[in-house]
GROMACS .gro file of C-alpha atoms in nm:
model
  128
    1MET     CA    1  -1.174  -5.219   2.499
    2ARG     CA    2  -1.096  -4.856   2.422
    3ARG     CA    3  -1.089  -4.931   2.049
    4ILE     CA    4  -1.431  -5.096   2.070
    5LEU     CA    5  -1.572  -4.800   2.263
    6ALA     CA    6  -1.417  -4.553   2.017
    7ALA     CA    7  -1.563  -4.746   1.722
    8LEU     CA    8  -1.908  -4.747   1.882
    9LEU     CA    9  -1.887  -4.375   1.956
   10LEU     CA   10  -1.795  -4.313   1.592
   11LEU     CA   11  -2.095  -4.523   1.491
   12LEU     CA   12  -2.320  -4.302   1.703
   13ALA     CA   13  -2.187  -3.987   1.538
   14ALA     CA   14  -2.158  -4.112   1.180
   15PRO     CA   15  -2.439  -4.056   0.930
   16ALA     CA   16  -2.565  -4.355   0.734
   17THR     CA   17  -2.390  -4.403   0.402
   18ALA     CA   18  -2.567  -4.491   0.080
   19ALA     CA   19  -2.383  -4.825   0.054
   20ALA     CA   20  -2.471  -4.940   0.407
   21PRO     CA   21  -2.822  -5.061   0.489
   22ALA     CA   22  -2.994  -4.796   0.698
   23GLY     CA   23  -3.132  -4.881   1.038
   24LEU     CA   24  -3.119  -5.195   1.243
   25THR     CA   25  -3.053  -5.531   1.083
   26ILE     CA   26  -3.061  -5.865   1.259
   27ALA     CA   27  -2.906  -6.156   1.070
   28GLY     CA   28  -2.925  -5.938   0.759
   29GLU     CA   29  -3.298  -5.866   0.790
   30GLY     CA   30  -3.399  -5.503   0.827
   31PHE     CA   31  -3.609  -5.377   1.114
   32ALA     CA   32  -3.751  -5.024   1.086
   33GLN     CA   33  -3.787  -4.788   1.380
   34GLY     CA   34  -4.162  -4.855   1.358
   35ASP     CA   35  -4.093  -5.223   1.430
   36ILE     CA   36  -3.954  -5.132   1.771
   37LEU     CA   37  -4.198  -5.053   2.052
   38ASP     CA   38  -3.926  -4.970   2.302
   39ALA     CA   39  -3.548  -4.955   2.320
   40ARG     CA   40  -3.375  -4.888   2.648
   41ALA     CA   41  -3.035  -4.907   2.808
   42MET     CA   42  -2.999  -5.150   3.095
   43PRO     CA   43  -2.706  -5.134   3.341
   44ASP     CA   44  -2.490  -5.449   3.351
   45MET     CA   45  -2.319  -5.585   3.661
   46ASP     CA   46  -1.974  -5.488   3.528
   47GLY     CA   47  -2.056  -5.115   3.527
   48THR     CA   48  -2.128  -5.101   3.155
   49ALA     CA   49  -2.469  -5.131   2.991
   50GLY     CA   50  -2.674  -5.337   2.755
   51ILE     CA   51  -2.978  -5.263   2.544
   52MET     CA   52  -3.323  -5.418   2.562
   53LEU     CA   53  -3.535  -5.403   2.247
   54THR     CA   54  -3.909  -5.474   2.247
   55PHE     CA   55  -4.058  -5.539   1.904
   56THR     CA   56  -4.411  -5.503   1.768
   57PRO     CA   57  -4.603  -5.832   1.730
   58PRO     CA   58  -4.533  -5.863   1.353
   59ALA     CA   59  -4.161  -5.786   1.405
   60ALA     CA   60  -4.153  -6.026   1.701
   61ARG     CA   61  -4.277  -6.305   1.471
   62ARG     CA   62  -3.997  -6.222   1.224
   63LEU     CA   63  -3.742  -6.228   1.508
   64LEU     CA   64  -3.874  -6.566   1.624
   65ALA     CA   65  -3.843  -6.707   1.271
   66LEU     CA   66  -3.486  -6.572   1.242
   67THR     CA   67  -3.375  -6.713   1.575
   68ARG     CA   68  -3.537  -7.055   1.522
   69THR     CA   69  -3.292  -7.118   1.240
   70ARG     CA   70  -2.989  -6.979   1.425
   71VAL     CA   71  -2.982  -7.173   1.754
   72GLY     CA   72  -2.617  -7.229   1.842
   73LYS     CA   73  -2.506  -6.974   1.583
   74PRO     CA   74  -2.417  -6.604   1.601
   75LEU     CA   75  -2.695  -6.351   1.546
   76PRO     CA   76  -2.527  -6.043   1.395
   77MET     CA   77  -2.699  -5.719   1.487
   78ALA     CA   78  -2.592  -5.411   1.292
   79LEU     CA   79  -2.690  -5.046   1.283
   80ASP     CA   80  -2.645  -4.860   0.955
   81GLY     CA   81  -2.424  -5.142   0.829
   82ALA     CA   82  -2.185  -5.155   1.126
   83VAL     CA   83  -2.205  -5.468   1.343
   84LEU     CA   84  -2.288  -5.386   1.706
   85VAL     CA   85  -2.290  -5.736   1.854
   86GLU     CA   86  -2.304  -6.100   1.746
   87PRO     CA   87  -2.454  -6.295   2.036
   88VAL     CA   88  -2.493  -6.670   1.999
   89VAL     CA   89  -2.859  -6.777   1.999
   90ASP     CA   90  -2.930  -7.012   2.293
   91ALA     CA   91  -3.297  -7.062   2.208
   92PRO     CA   92  -3.554  -6.907   1.974
   93ILE     CA   93  -3.653  -6.561   2.097
   94GLU     CA   94  -4.022  -6.570   2.180
   95GLY     CA   95  -4.218  -6.271   2.307
   96GLY     CA   96  -4.039  -6.011   2.097
   97VAL     CA   97  -3.788  -5.893   2.358
   98ILE     CA   98  -3.414  -5.921   2.311
   99GLU     CA   99  -3.140  -5.806   2.549
  100VAL     CA  100  -2.783  -5.762   2.429
  101SER     CA  101  -2.469  -5.648   2.608
  102VAL     CA  102  -2.306  -5.361   2.423
  103HIS     CA  103  -2.039  -5.305   2.691
  104MET     CA  104  -2.043  -4.928   2.690
  105PRO     CA  105  -2.118  -4.661   2.950
  106LEU     CA  106  -2.487  -4.622   3.035
  107ALA     CA  107  -2.513  -4.276   2.876
  108ASP     CA  108  -2.373  -4.408   2.546
  109ALA     CA  109  -2.608  -4.708   2.556
  110GLU     CA  110  -2.902  -4.471   2.614
  111ALA     CA  111  -2.802  -4.268   2.307
  112LEU     CA  112  -2.764  -4.586   2.102
  113ALA     CA  113  -3.106  -4.714   2.213
  114LYS     CA  114  -3.264  -4.383   2.113
  115ARG     CA  115  -3.088  -4.396   1.777
  116ILE     CA  116  -3.218  -4.749   1.713
  117SER     CA  117  -3.581  -4.670   1.801
  118GLY     CA  118  -3.595  -4.302   1.708
  119LYS     CA  119  -3.760  -4.214   2.037
  120ASP     CA  120  -3.712  -4.202   2.412
  121PRO     CA  121  -3.783  -4.523   2.605
  122LEU     CA  122  -4.136  -4.579   2.729
  123PRO     CA  123  -4.201  -4.475   3.089
  124ASP     CA  124  -4.146  -4.744   3.351
  125SER     CA  125  -4.494  -4.685   3.492
  126LEU     CA  126  -4.820  -4.525   3.390
  127ASP     CA  127  -4.759  -4.249   3.646
  128GLN     CA  128  -4.471  -4.107   3.441
   0.00000   0.00000   0.00000
């Protein structure tokens, strides 16, 4: 567990290399920061955190097409060429929202979410 956390922390600090694809890739397909409406850390029951990504409608259609062909198979998600998670697809992802467990402290997951989207998460309400 400590090795995984250390590797993820190095990923947060490391600049993208020329050989690695920049940005988020899902099953090898690139998603730009502009494809992501919101990225936020979500606390998990085990005291660690996950990340919820909300995609734009065009990116959501791409995600649906990717996941339709991968039901029962891993869906590798990488950032700057380093695999973050490889969840198995239970069903096609409709609606453009994906939640993944990254099993890291909430503060680290918040930093990772911001790095993926390039911005702070959207406010939880219109009052904020």
